[in-house]
Short mmCIF file of C-alpha atoms and ligand atoms in Angstrom, two decimals:
data_model
loop_
_atom_site.label_atom_id
_atom_site.label_comp_id
_atom_site.label_asym_id
_atom_site.label_seq_id
_atom_site.Cartn_x
_atom_site.Cartn_y
_atom_site.Cartn_z
CA UNK A 1 90.05 94.48 -105.26
CA UNK A 2 92.71 93.47 -102.72
CA UNK A 3 92.13 94.22 -99.06
CA UNK A 4 94.90 96.82 -99.19
CA UNK A 5 93.37 98.66 -102.13
CA UNK A 6 89.80 98.39 -100.85
CA UNK A 7 90.80 99.91 -97.51
CA UNK A 8 92.83 102.65 -99.14
CA UNK A 9 90.10 103.44 -101.64
CA UNK A 10 87.62 104.00 -98.81
CA UNK A 11 89.99 106.59 -97.34
CA UNK A 12 90.41 108.25 -100.72
CA UNK A 13 86.65 108.34 -101.30
CA UNK A 14 86.18 109.98 -97.95
CA UNK A 15 88.76 112.60 -98.87
CA UNK A 16 86.84 113.29 -102.09
CA UNK A 17 83.55 113.66 -100.22
CA UNK A 18 85.15 116.18 -97.88
CA UNK A 19 86.33 118.15 -100.95
CA UNK A 20 89.88 117.83 -99.67
CA UNK A 21 91.31 115.67 -102.43
CA UNK A 22 94.59 117.07 -103.70
CA UNK A 23 95.97 116.88 -107.16
CA UNK A 24 99.24 117.89 -108.68
CA UNK A 25 99.73 119.93 -111.81
CA UNK A 26 102.46 119.07 -114.28
CA UNK A 27 104.57 122.14 -114.88
CA UNK A 28 106.41 122.16 -118.19
CA UNK A 29 108.61 125.21 -117.54
CA UNK A 30 111.10 126.16 -114.85
CA UNK A 31 110.04 128.23 -111.85
CA UNK A 32 109.65 131.85 -112.94
CA UNK A 33 107.11 134.68 -112.86
CA UNK A 34 105.04 132.54 -115.23
CA UNK A 35 104.59 128.76 -115.40
CA UNK A 36 103.61 126.64 -118.36
CA UNK A 37 100.84 124.19 -117.48
CA UNK A 38 98.99 122.11 -120.11
CA UNK A 39 100.19 124.39 -122.87
CA UNK A 40 98.89 127.48 -121.05
CA UNK A 41 101.09 130.19 -119.58
CA UNK A 42 100.01 131.09 -116.03
CA UNK A 43 101.21 133.95 -113.88
CA UNK A 44 102.93 132.27 -110.94
CA UNK A 45 101.87 133.57 -107.54
CA UNK A 46 102.36 130.31 -105.68
CA UNK A 47 106.11 129.62 -105.58
CA UNK A 48 108.32 130.49 -102.61
CA UNK A 49 110.98 131.83 -104.97
CA UNK A 50 110.85 135.21 -103.22
CA UNK A 51 113.95 136.72 -104.78
CA UNK A 52 113.41 135.27 -108.24
CA UNK A 53 116.62 133.22 -108.05
CA UNK A 54 115.32 129.77 -109.00
CA UNK A 55 116.05 130.48 -112.65
CA UNK A 56 119.10 132.73 -112.29
CA UNK A 57 121.74 132.00 -114.96
CA UNK A 58 124.75 132.54 -112.65
CA UNK A 59 123.39 130.02 -110.19
CA UNK A 60 122.66 127.55 -112.98
CA UNK A 61 126.22 128.03 -114.26
CA UNK A 62 127.61 127.35 -110.78
CA UNK A 63 125.51 124.18 -110.60
CA UNK A 64 126.86 123.02 -113.97
CA UNK A 65 130.44 123.75 -112.96
CA UNK A 66 129.76 121.82 -109.75
CA UNK A 67 128.64 118.81 -111.76
CA UNK A 68 131.78 119.04 -113.89
CA UNK A 69 133.91 119.00 -110.73
CA UNK A 70 132.02 116.57 -108.54
CA UNK A 71 129.67 114.57 -110.77
CA UNK A 72 126.01 114.20 -109.98
CA UNK A 73 125.81 112.48 -106.61
CA UNK A 74 127.64 112.76 -103.30
CA UNK A 75 127.69 108.98 -103.03
CA UNK A 76 127.42 108.73 -99.23
CA UNK A 77 126.30 110.44 -96.06
CA UNK A 78 128.27 113.36 -94.64
CA UNK A 79 129.88 111.20 -91.95
CA UNK A 80 131.20 108.62 -94.41
CA UNK A 81 132.54 110.28 -97.56
CA UNK A 82 129.74 112.53 -98.80
CA UNK A 83 130.99 115.77 -97.20
CA UNK A 84 132.77 117.73 -99.95
CA UNK A 85 134.87 120.86 -99.88
CA UNK A 86 131.90 122.59 -101.56
CA UNK A 87 129.61 121.65 -98.62
CA UNK A 88 132.22 122.79 -96.13
CA UNK A 89 132.70 126.15 -97.85
CA UNK A 90 128.98 126.77 -98.00
CA UNK A 91 128.63 125.99 -94.28
CA UNK A 92 131.34 128.52 -93.48
CA UNK A 93 129.64 131.13 -95.68
CA UNK A 94 126.25 130.50 -94.06
CA UNK A 95 127.77 130.83 -90.58
CA UNK A 96 129.27 134.17 -91.51
CA UNK A 97 126.04 135.27 -93.19
CA UNK A 98 123.93 134.58 -90.10
CA UNK A 99 126.54 135.87 -87.65
CA UNK A 100 126.83 132.51 -85.91
CA UNK A 101 130.05 130.54 -85.22
CA UNK A 102 128.94 127.55 -87.26
CA UNK A 103 126.34 126.24 -89.67
CA UNK A 104 125.38 122.74 -90.75
CA UNK A 105 123.74 121.72 -94.04
CA UNK A 106 120.78 119.36 -94.13
CA UNK A 107 119.23 117.75 -97.20
CA UNK A 108 115.86 119.47 -96.62
CA UNK A 109 114.17 121.75 -94.14
CA UNK A 110 111.82 118.98 -93.13
CA UNK A 111 114.76 116.80 -92.21
CA UNK A 112 116.58 119.61 -90.43
CA UNK A 113 113.59 120.18 -88.18
CA UNK A 114 113.08 116.50 -87.37
CA UNK A 115 116.77 115.98 -86.67
CA UNK A 116 117.26 119.14 -84.68
CA UNK A 117 114.37 118.74 -82.27
CA UNK A 118 115.12 115.08 -81.74
CA UNK A 119 118.80 115.73 -81.06
CA UNK A 120 117.93 118.33 -78.40
CA UNK A 121 115.05 116.85 -76.42
CA UNK A 122 113.68 113.44 -75.49
CA UNK A 123 111.64 111.74 -72.77
CA UNK A 124 111.08 113.91 -69.66
CA UNK A 125 111.78 117.12 -71.60
CA UNK A 126 109.34 119.76 -72.85
CA UNK A 127 108.79 121.10 -76.38
CA UNK A 128 106.55 124.16 -76.63
CA UNK A 129 105.47 125.18 -80.10
CA UNK A 130 103.39 127.93 -81.64
CA UNK A 131 100.15 126.32 -82.83
CA UNK A 132 100.70 127.63 -86.36
CA UNK A 133 104.21 126.22 -86.71
CA UNK A 134 105.15 124.41 -89.90
CA UNK A 135 104.18 120.72 -90.07
CA UNK A 136 107.82 119.63 -89.98
CA UNK A 137 108.29 121.28 -86.58
CA UNK A 138 105.12 119.74 -85.22
CA UNK A 139 106.17 116.33 -86.52
CA UNK A 140 109.62 116.77 -84.98
CA UNK A 141 108.02 117.57 -81.64
CA UNK A 142 105.74 114.54 -81.76
CA UNK A 143 108.56 112.21 -82.71
CA UNK A 144 110.81 113.40 -79.89
CA UNK A 145 108.85 111.67 -77.09
CA UNK A 146 109.21 114.86 -75.09
CA UNK A 147 106.11 116.38 -73.53
CA UNK A 148 104.79 118.20 -76.61
CA UNK A 149 102.58 121.24 -76.12
CA UNK A 150 101.37 124.06 -78.31
CA UNK A 151 100.79 127.65 -77.31
CA UNK A 152 98.30 130.02 -78.91
CA UNK A 153 99.61 131.77 -81.98
CA UNK A 154 102.27 134.30 -80.90
CA UNK A 155 100.63 134.56 -77.47
CA UNK A 156 103.22 135.59 -74.90
CA UNK A 157 100.86 135.11 -71.97
CA UNK A 158 99.95 131.60 -73.04
CA UNK A 159 103.60 130.75 -73.62
CA UNK A 160 104.50 132.13 -70.21
CA UNK A 161 101.80 130.11 -68.43
CA UNK A 162 102.97 126.92 -70.05
CA UNK A 163 106.62 127.63 -69.26
CA UNK A 164 105.72 128.29 -65.63
CA UNK A 165 103.84 125.00 -65.36
CA UNK A 166 106.78 122.87 -66.46
CA UNK A 167 109.47 121.36 -64.26
CA UNK A 168 111.27 119.65 -67.16
CA UNK A 169 115.02 120.05 -67.10
CA UNK A 170 115.29 120.71 -70.86
CA UNK A 171 112.70 123.06 -72.28
CA UNK A 172 112.67 123.95 -75.98
CA UNK A 173 110.52 126.76 -77.38
CA UNK A 174 110.04 126.50 -81.15
CA UNK A 175 108.54 129.06 -83.51
CA UNK A 176 108.45 129.96 -87.17
CA UNK A 177 110.09 133.34 -87.79
CA UNK A 178 107.63 134.20 -90.57
CA UNK A 179 104.52 132.01 -90.47
CA UNK A 180 104.10 130.10 -93.73
CA UNK A 181 100.35 130.37 -94.15
CA UNK A 182 99.75 133.79 -92.55
CA UNK A 183 102.86 135.76 -93.44
CA UNK A 184 103.09 137.43 -90.03
CA UNK A 185 106.28 137.62 -88.00
CA UNK A 186 106.81 136.12 -84.52
CA UNK A 187 107.50 138.59 -81.64
CA UNK A 188 110.99 137.20 -81.17
CA UNK A 189 112.54 139.70 -78.73
CA UNK A 190 109.68 139.03 -76.30
CA UNK A 191 109.67 135.27 -76.87
CA UNK A 192 113.41 135.09 -76.36
CA UNK A 193 113.16 137.10 -73.13
CA UNK A 194 110.47 134.73 -71.82
CA UNK A 195 112.51 131.70 -72.80
CA UNK A 196 115.58 133.07 -71.04
CA UNK A 197 113.59 133.86 -67.91
CA UNK A 198 112.43 130.25 -67.71
CA UNK A 199 115.73 128.71 -68.68
CA UNK A 200 114.28 127.42 -71.96
CA UNK A 201 116.09 127.26 -75.30
CA UNK A 202 114.71 129.06 -78.33
CA UNK A 203 114.66 127.61 -81.83
CA UNK A 204 113.52 129.71 -84.81
CA UNK A 205 112.61 128.29 -88.21
CA UNK A 206 113.26 131.15 -90.61
CA UNK A 207 112.45 129.35 -93.85
CA UNK A 208 110.51 132.37 -95.15
CA UNK A 209 112.69 135.06 -93.61
CA UNK A 210 116.15 134.23 -94.92
CA UNK A 211 116.86 136.12 -98.11
CA UNK A 212 113.85 138.37 -97.61
CA UNK A 213 114.29 140.11 -94.25
CA UNK A 214 117.24 142.11 -92.95
CA UNK A 215 119.65 144.52 -94.60
CA UNK A 216 121.69 141.71 -96.21
CA UNK A 217 118.89 139.14 -96.30
CA UNK A 218 120.12 137.24 -93.25
CA UNK A 219 116.54 136.97 -92.11
CA UNK A 220 114.57 137.74 -89.02
CA UNK A 221 117.58 137.67 -86.67
CA UNK A 222 119.19 140.38 -88.76
CA UNK A 223 116.00 142.40 -89.14
CA UNK A 224 115.30 142.32 -85.39
CA UNK A 225 118.97 142.38 -84.43
CA UNK A 226 118.83 139.18 -82.38
CA UNK A 227 122.06 137.81 -80.97
CA UNK A 228 122.99 134.17 -80.65
CA UNK A 229 122.18 134.48 -76.94
CA UNK A 230 118.64 135.48 -77.88
CA UNK A 231 118.20 132.97 -80.71
CA UNK A 232 120.69 130.18 -80.04
CA UNK A 233 119.13 127.78 -82.57
CA UNK A 234 118.43 129.15 -86.03
CA UNK A 235 117.20 127.13 -88.98
CA UNK A 236 116.77 128.30 -92.57
CA UNK A 237 115.96 126.66 -95.88
CA UNK A 238 117.62 126.97 -99.26
CA UNK A 239 114.78 125.91 -101.57
CA UNK A 240 112.83 129.15 -101.16
CA UNK A 241 114.63 132.52 -101.40
CA UNK A 242 117.90 130.88 -102.38
CA UNK A 243 116.32 129.16 -105.37
CA UNK A 244 118.25 125.91 -104.84
CA UNK A 245 117.62 123.09 -102.36
CA UNK A 246 118.42 122.00 -98.83
CA UNK A 247 118.50 123.67 -95.44
CA UNK A 248 120.85 124.71 -92.67
CA UNK A 249 121.06 125.15 -88.94
CA UNK A 250 123.25 127.92 -87.51
CA UNK A 251 124.46 128.23 -83.94
CA UNK A 252 127.27 127.52 -81.53
CA UNK A 253 130.08 125.02 -81.89
CA UNK A 254 128.44 122.76 -79.28
CA UNK A 255 125.06 122.89 -81.04
CA UNK A 256 126.47 121.97 -84.44
CA UNK A 257 128.70 119.19 -83.06
CA UNK A 258 125.68 117.81 -81.19
CA UNK A 259 123.73 117.66 -84.45
CA UNK A 260 126.60 115.92 -86.25
CA UNK A 261 126.70 113.31 -83.47
CA UNK A 262 123.00 112.88 -82.70
CA UNK A 263 120.67 114.21 -85.42
CA UNK A 264 119.47 111.02 -87.11
CA UNK A 265 118.12 112.77 -90.20
CA UNK A 266 121.60 114.22 -90.68
CA UNK A 267 123.52 111.03 -90.05
CA UNK A 268 121.44 108.45 -91.90
CA UNK A 269 120.95 110.09 -95.26
CA UNK A 270 122.96 110.78 -98.38
CA UNK A 271 124.59 114.20 -98.49
CA UNK A 272 123.16 116.72 -100.96
CA UNK A 273 124.92 116.64 -104.33
CA UNK A 274 127.99 118.90 -104.01
CA UNK A 275 126.83 120.80 -107.11
CA UNK A 276 123.84 122.01 -105.09
CA UNK A 277 126.26 123.46 -102.55
CA UNK A 278 128.18 125.16 -105.39
CA UNK A 279 124.94 126.63 -106.73
CA UNK A 280 123.87 127.78 -103.28
CA UNK A 281 127.19 129.57 -102.70
CA UNK A 282 126.57 131.47 -105.94
CA UNK A 283 123.05 132.20 -104.79
CA UNK A 284 124.20 133.42 -101.38
CA UNK A 285 126.43 135.98 -103.05
CA UNK A 286 123.46 137.37 -104.99
CA UNK A 287 121.21 137.29 -101.90
CA UNK A 288 123.73 139.42 -100.00
CA UNK A 289 124.70 141.81 -102.75
CA UNK A 290 121.51 142.49 -104.70
CA UNK A 291 119.50 144.60 -102.32
CA UNK A 292 117.36 145.75 -105.24
CA UNK A 293 115.60 142.39 -105.15
CA UNK A 294 114.37 143.00 -101.60
CA UNK A 295 113.51 146.63 -102.41
CA UNK A 296 111.49 145.62 -105.45
CA UNK A 297 109.77 142.84 -103.51
CA UNK A 298 108.76 145.26 -100.73
CA UNK A 299 107.40 147.64 -103.33
CA UNK A 300 105.27 144.84 -104.79
CA UNK A 301 103.99 143.89 -101.32
CA UNK A 302 102.87 147.50 -100.74
CA UNK A 303 101.30 147.71 -104.18
CA UNK A 304 99.41 144.46 -103.69
CA UNK A 305 98.11 145.46 -100.26
CA UNK A 306 97.03 148.92 -101.37
CA UNK A 307 95.26 147.52 -104.43
CA UNK A 308 93.76 144.64 -102.43
CA UNK A 309 92.29 147.02 -99.87
CA UNK A 310 90.73 149.07 -102.64
CA UNK A 311 88.90 146.10 -104.10
CA UNK A 312 87.88 144.79 -100.67
CA UNK A 313 90.04 141.67 -100.37
CA UNK A 314 90.26 140.18 -96.87
CA UNK A 315 93.99 140.61 -96.34
CA UNK A 316 95.85 139.50 -93.23
CA UNK A 317 98.32 141.43 -91.07
CA UNK A 318 101.37 140.58 -93.15
CA UNK A 319 104.06 142.79 -94.61
CA UNK A 320 106.04 139.88 -95.99
CA UNK A 321 105.74 138.44 -99.51
CA UNK A 322 103.27 135.86 -98.16
CA UNK A 323 99.93 137.60 -98.67
CA UNK A 324 96.96 135.41 -97.81
CA UNK A 325 93.50 136.37 -99.01
CA UNK A 326 90.84 134.92 -96.72
CA UNK A 327 87.81 133.34 -98.35
CA UNK A 328 84.92 132.92 -95.94
CA UNK A 329 83.80 129.58 -97.30
CA UNK A 330 86.43 126.78 -97.31
CA UNK A 331 84.72 125.06 -100.22
CA UNK A 332 84.86 128.21 -102.36
CA UNK A 333 88.65 128.35 -102.10
CA UNK A 334 89.21 125.63 -104.68
CA UNK A 335 86.53 127.04 -106.95
CA UNK A 336 88.06 130.49 -106.89
CA UNK A 337 91.55 129.19 -107.50
CA UNK A 338 90.21 127.22 -110.47
CA UNK A 339 88.54 130.33 -111.87
CA UNK A 340 91.78 132.24 -111.42
CA UNK A 341 93.60 129.57 -113.35
CA UNK A 342 91.15 129.99 -116.21
CA UNK A 343 92.08 133.66 -116.18
CA UNK A 344 95.76 132.75 -116.40
CA UNK A 345 96.77 133.17 -112.75
CA UNK A 346 98.02 130.45 -110.44
CA UNK A 347 97.79 130.85 -106.65
CA UNK A 348 97.86 128.32 -103.82
CA UNK A 349 94.46 127.18 -102.52
CA UNK A 350 94.97 126.46 -98.83
CA UNK A 351 92.26 124.62 -96.96
CA UNK A 352 91.89 122.68 -93.74
CA UNK A 353 93.68 120.71 -92.37
CA UNK A 354 96.63 122.88 -93.45
CA UNK A 355 94.84 125.86 -91.84
CA UNK A 356 92.06 125.87 -89.19
CA UNK A 357 88.48 125.18 -90.33
CA UNK A 358 86.75 128.27 -91.69
CA UNK A 359 90.00 130.02 -92.58
CA UNK A 360 90.51 128.69 -96.09
CA UNK A 361 92.51 131.11 -98.13
CA UNK A 362 94.39 131.89 -101.28
CA UNK A 363 98.06 131.99 -100.44
CA UNK A 364 99.61 134.61 -102.66
CA UNK A 365 103.37 134.68 -102.86
CA UNK A 366 105.06 137.67 -104.35
CA UNK A 367 108.52 137.48 -105.86
CA UNK A 368 111.16 139.91 -107.02
CA UNK A 369 110.69 138.23 -110.40
CA UNK A 370 107.25 139.86 -110.73
CA UNK A 371 106.67 143.23 -112.35
CA UNK A 372 104.27 145.84 -111.00
CA UNK A 373 102.11 145.19 -114.03
CA UNK A 374 101.86 141.49 -113.15
CA UNK A 375 100.72 142.38 -109.64
CA UNK A 376 98.04 144.60 -111.20
CA UNK A 377 96.96 141.70 -113.41
CA UNK A 378 96.67 139.54 -110.29
CA UNK A 379 94.50 142.15 -108.59
CA UNK A 380 92.25 142.43 -111.64
CA UNK A 381 91.84 138.67 -111.76
CA UNK A 382 91.04 138.52 -108.04
CA UNK A 383 88.45 141.22 -108.41
CA UNK A 384 86.83 139.57 -111.43
CA UNK A 385 86.36 136.23 -109.64
CA UNK A 386 84.92 137.96 -106.58
CA UNK A 387 87.64 136.84 -104.15
C1 LIG B 1 109.29 124.95 -96.46
C2 LIG B 1 109.42 124.90 -94.99
C3 LIG B 1 110.10 123.87 -94.35
C4 LIG B 1 110.59 122.66 -95.09
O1 LIG B 1 111.70 122.94 -95.86
P1 LIG B 1 112.03 122.01 -97.11
O2 LIG B 1 113.43 122.33 -97.44
O3 LIG B 1 111.06 122.36 -98.18
O4 LIG B 1 111.86 120.58 -96.64
C5 LIG B 1 110.28 123.96 -92.99
N1 LIG B 1 109.78 125.00 -92.27
C6 LIG B 1 109.09 125.98 -92.86
C7 LIG B 1 108.55 127.09 -92.03
C8 LIG B 1 108.87 125.96 -94.23
O5 LIG B 1 108.16 126.92 -94.81
#
């Protein structure tokens, strides 16, 4: 064995021994309320397709029409020749949707977060992040060379102490709107007040809030009625509720122009295919107009929580479609998810290091694509495997 492979294999073996080895499943169907895996149909409670739009025929038709107009690839980065009229229109629609002057498309949420944080802070600055923030935010903070600190999950007093201790000229506070692994919502009015008091800027990653929260699905800023002064830097993704792909940042003219000039993950990458922008515009229309999707989703969340309490599941304080079920033993998480799969139900098995040691969990994601009966089937399966 080569030295490369021998060294790598040792790392892989260690991963196995820790029971942390990850494997992919090959899904033969599109993303819907059920997935086809190895010839078996599984109820899908692990996708982030909250509104059930990933398989919507109108969005697929818009994608196809986009391909007919623009072909398959954008051919270049946005700053060369990759920025199409379709991208531009979608940016204008997203700005209007979020109530911000401008919006900017990125190729993925991961890239948006890296580019954004790095365009805003550098050496001698401070980035303060919730300890449960998404990995892409944490990576963005580390890469920035700013002083990178974490505060205790949603702890205002800990955030305040750390803000008081800093004399950095630029201070950036970063939080998820809805936390990806817990499903709870950040106390944004209070965080934004603290940030303002200490002359810090607030950035909110609303990957799990857009589409789901707020009267028109504009996310946590709509639900909590937060102005651009309160949340000057808003990020959202398009691969979850929107059922397509990509991400956006919404904010002021100066913010967006700064990103166009300085965000390296914006500048040095090929623009999304224009057809994806066409599809996302179609999706945005449905997100805004079809309130029944959010109503149905909320009904399913209530049904799941009520049923889960009855059968003694360890639920967390979440009223979003992310409904974790805590399993006391981290090693049991994979076992239980495997048993669920045998019963025809697929859920995410989340273990350390994605979550802290001892807090392994099943991450259940509800979607407007589910029926009440499917949620009941999920509850029955959870009960039968002793979750
Ligand atoms: C999914 C997610 C991202 C990454 O977005 P992608 O478009 O999948 O790269 C960023 N932040 C949060 C909170 C997420 O859940």
